[in-house]
Amino acid sequence: MQTSALPDLAHTATKPVHWLATAAAMAGVVAAAGLLQPGTATATATAPEQRTTTQQGAPPAAPDPAGVEFPLECGGAGTTVAKQAPGDLDGDGRPETVAVVHCDAGSGTPPSGIYVLTQGSGAAPRVVATLVDPADKKTVGEFAVSEGRVSATLLGYSSLEVPRCCPDQEEQASWRWKGNAFVRTSGDLARAV
């Protein structure tokens, strides 16, 4: 065994008093850290931030399609809102609601309409645009509202012989608000499914 040229270090021959002193020192450091915590953080808005919050308040809610009279001829069967999505389609800062609606037929696949709803301050929601008319005999598959654009997969039938349960045509369509009307901005030609 080779001996060290260095003198014995103090920590190589520790005694219980050494460990008690180390523990007491650590306890003192932990206690001091607990007492010296920073004060409670607070934040206040600057004057412009306060004005924005108090002038605008909460963002307006999108119109609720419940109770809206949709332009559908259902023969007394009533209507079903199958899908709905909010979005600010005209850039005015107030959200509209786009609703996919069909007659409550009970069975089969009734044609759908896609309607845009708006609501003025204190007024009831109302239909302001029809993007897909149920008279076109289309049903709506995928449907979304994103970044001011309405997009939908429209399903249809190539002839009267095709069973109404099983559409054999599919069309991708989307609409954007341009000026004072919704304009269809894309759409693949109908193709067999």
XYZ file of C-alpha atoms in Angstrom:
193
model
C 0.000 0.000 0.000
C 1.289 3.401 -0.915
C 1.165 6.123 1.678
C 0.037 9.657 0.919
C 2.552 12.451 0.968
C -0.189 14.770 2.219
C -1.009 15.075 5.889
C -4.234 13.525 7.060
C -7.182 15.731 6.256
C -9.664 16.667 8.936
C -12.641 15.049 7.190
C -11.010 11.639 7.103
C -11.391 11.221 10.841
C -14.864 12.629 11.490
C -16.484 12.407 14.871
C -20.211 12.686 15.768
C -19.712 16.322 16.810
C -18.666 17.148 13.248
C -21.915 15.682 11.832
C -24.022 17.491 14.443
C -22.381 20.800 13.585
C -22.941 20.209 9.848
C -26.615 19.314 10.448
C -27.149 22.409 12.618
C -25.557 24.642 9.991
C -27.746 23.167 7.222
C -30.866 23.587 9.364
C -29.932 27.222 9.914
C -29.505 27.796 6.147
C -32.898 26.178 5.365
C -34.639 28.213 8.093
C -33.058 31.450 6.887
C -34.097 30.700 3.289
C -37.681 30.141 4.466
C -37.750 33.459 6.281
C -36.206 35.462 3.457
C -38.801 34.650 0.760
C -39.707 37.442 -1.684
C -42.972 39.273 -1.093
C -46.160 38.311 -2.894
C -45.968 39.258 -6.541
C -48.579 41.649 -7.831
C -49.217 43.009 -11.299
C -51.229 45.974 -12.406
C -52.244 46.955 -15.895
C -51.009 50.168 -17.357
C -53.565 52.801 -18.301
C -53.889 51.753 -21.998
C -54.389 48.106 -20.991
C -57.057 49.086 -18.491
C -58.918 51.158 -21.100
C -58.906 48.288 -23.595
C -60.295 45.861 -21.047
C -63.003 48.146 -19.739
C -64.071 49.473 -23.152
C -64.223 46.131 -24.930
C -64.955 43.744 -22.052
C -65.458 40.083 -22.913
C -65.538 39.140 -26.585
C -69.063 38.824 -27.993
C -70.572 35.350 -28.115
C -71.344 33.640 -31.421
C -75.059 33.401 -32.294
C -76.846 30.318 -30.968
C -78.767 28.481 -33.717
C -81.366 27.148 -31.243
C -84.720 28.715 -32.047
C -83.640 30.217 -35.401
C -86.133 29.803 -38.237
C -84.158 28.196 -41.079
C -85.475 28.458 -44.661
C -86.242 24.727 -44.950
C -89.452 23.073 -46.141
C -89.769 20.113 -43.769
C -93.536 19.520 -43.892
C -93.949 19.881 -40.123
C -91.077 17.495 -39.308
C -88.912 20.197 -37.718
C -85.230 20.860 -38.266
C -82.000 19.463 -36.831
C -78.802 21.473 -36.441
C -76.355 18.678 -37.270
C -73.151 20.731 -36.983
C -72.185 24.272 -36.060
C -69.005 26.315 -35.799
C -68.275 29.943 -34.845
C -65.908 32.300 -36.640
C -65.466 35.949 -37.575
C -66.154 35.588 -41.286
C -66.423 39.271 -42.260
C -63.603 40.676 -40.114
C -65.801 42.973 -38.006
C -64.637 41.490 -34.687
C -67.988 39.817 -33.989
C -68.257 36.061 -34.559
C -70.847 34.539 -36.847
C -72.115 30.957 -36.554
C -72.201 28.602 -39.525
C -74.786 25.843 -39.132
C -75.390 22.647 -41.087
C -79.137 22.004 -40.875
C -81.481 19.355 -42.288
C -85.068 18.244 -41.807
C -85.647 15.923 -38.863
C -86.608 12.992 -41.093
C -86.130 10.218 -38.536
C -84.520 7.927 -41.121
C -82.707 8.211 -44.410
C -80.347 10.951 -45.427
C -82.212 14.230 -45.866
C -80.396 16.972 -47.824
C -78.584 19.607 -45.789
C -78.330 23.359 -45.936
C -75.371 25.423 -44.755
C -76.431 28.749 -43.232
C -74.541 31.729 -41.820
C -76.053 33.338 -38.718
C -75.349 36.747 -37.261
C -76.648 38.612 -34.256
C -76.713 42.324 -33.606
C -76.556 43.814 -30.105
C -79.698 42.793 -28.265
C -81.248 41.213 -31.380
C -82.157 37.584 -31.968
C -79.849 35.486 -34.193
C -80.882 35.408 -37.850
C -79.864 33.755 -41.117
C -77.912 36.158 -43.342
C -76.631 33.778 -46.018
C -77.311 30.345 -47.473
C -74.113 28.678 -48.677
C -75.720 25.365 -49.650
C -79.431 25.166 -50.392
C -81.184 21.878 -49.484
C -82.801 22.059 -52.942
C -79.338 21.124 -54.313
C -79.883 17.686 -52.696
C -76.459 17.547 -51.026
C -75.517 16.227 -47.625
C -72.555 17.591 -45.685
C -69.676 15.373 -44.598
C -66.616 17.138 -43.190
C -67.246 20.716 -42.131
C -65.029 23.449 -40.621
C -64.733 27.185 -40.049
C -61.166 28.468 -39.839
C -59.418 31.796 -40.493
C -62.499 33.386 -42.058
C -63.163 30.454 -44.386
C -66.003 27.931 -44.371
C -65.120 24.558 -45.874
C -67.240 21.482 -46.408
C -67.328 18.135 -48.151
C -70.598 17.919 -50.094
C -71.973 14.488 -50.894
C -74.486 13.897 -53.669
C -75.998 11.440 -56.123
C -75.292 10.971 -59.816
C -78.829 9.788 -60.603
C -82.194 8.935 -59.082
C -81.294 5.242 -59.246
C -78.581 5.652 -56.611
C -79.996 4.713 -53.174
C -80.416 7.776 -50.927
C -78.338 6.076 -48.227
C -75.214 5.892 -50.321
C -74.008 9.071 -52.066
C -71.731 8.366 -55.032
C -70.386 11.890 -55.601
C -68.114 14.039 -53.439
C -67.229 17.697 -53.815
C -64.859 19.899 -51.772
C -66.124 23.459 -51.376
C -65.134 26.566 -49.437
C -66.453 30.104 -49.108
C -65.021 33.466 -48.037
C -66.634 36.827 -47.419
C -65.722 39.232 -50.263
C -67.137 42.748 -50.204
C -70.788 42.175 -49.419
C -71.354 38.478 -50.176
C -69.951 34.999 -49.613
C -68.022 33.798 -52.639
C -67.179 30.214 -53.303
C -63.382 30.258 -53.403
C -62.642 26.642 -54.220
C -64.324 23.430 -55.099
C -63.353 20.333 -56.940
C -65.685 19.101 -59.615
C -68.016 16.368 -58.484
C -66.341 13.000 -58.639
C -67.401 9.436 -57.973
C -66.830 8.149 -54.473
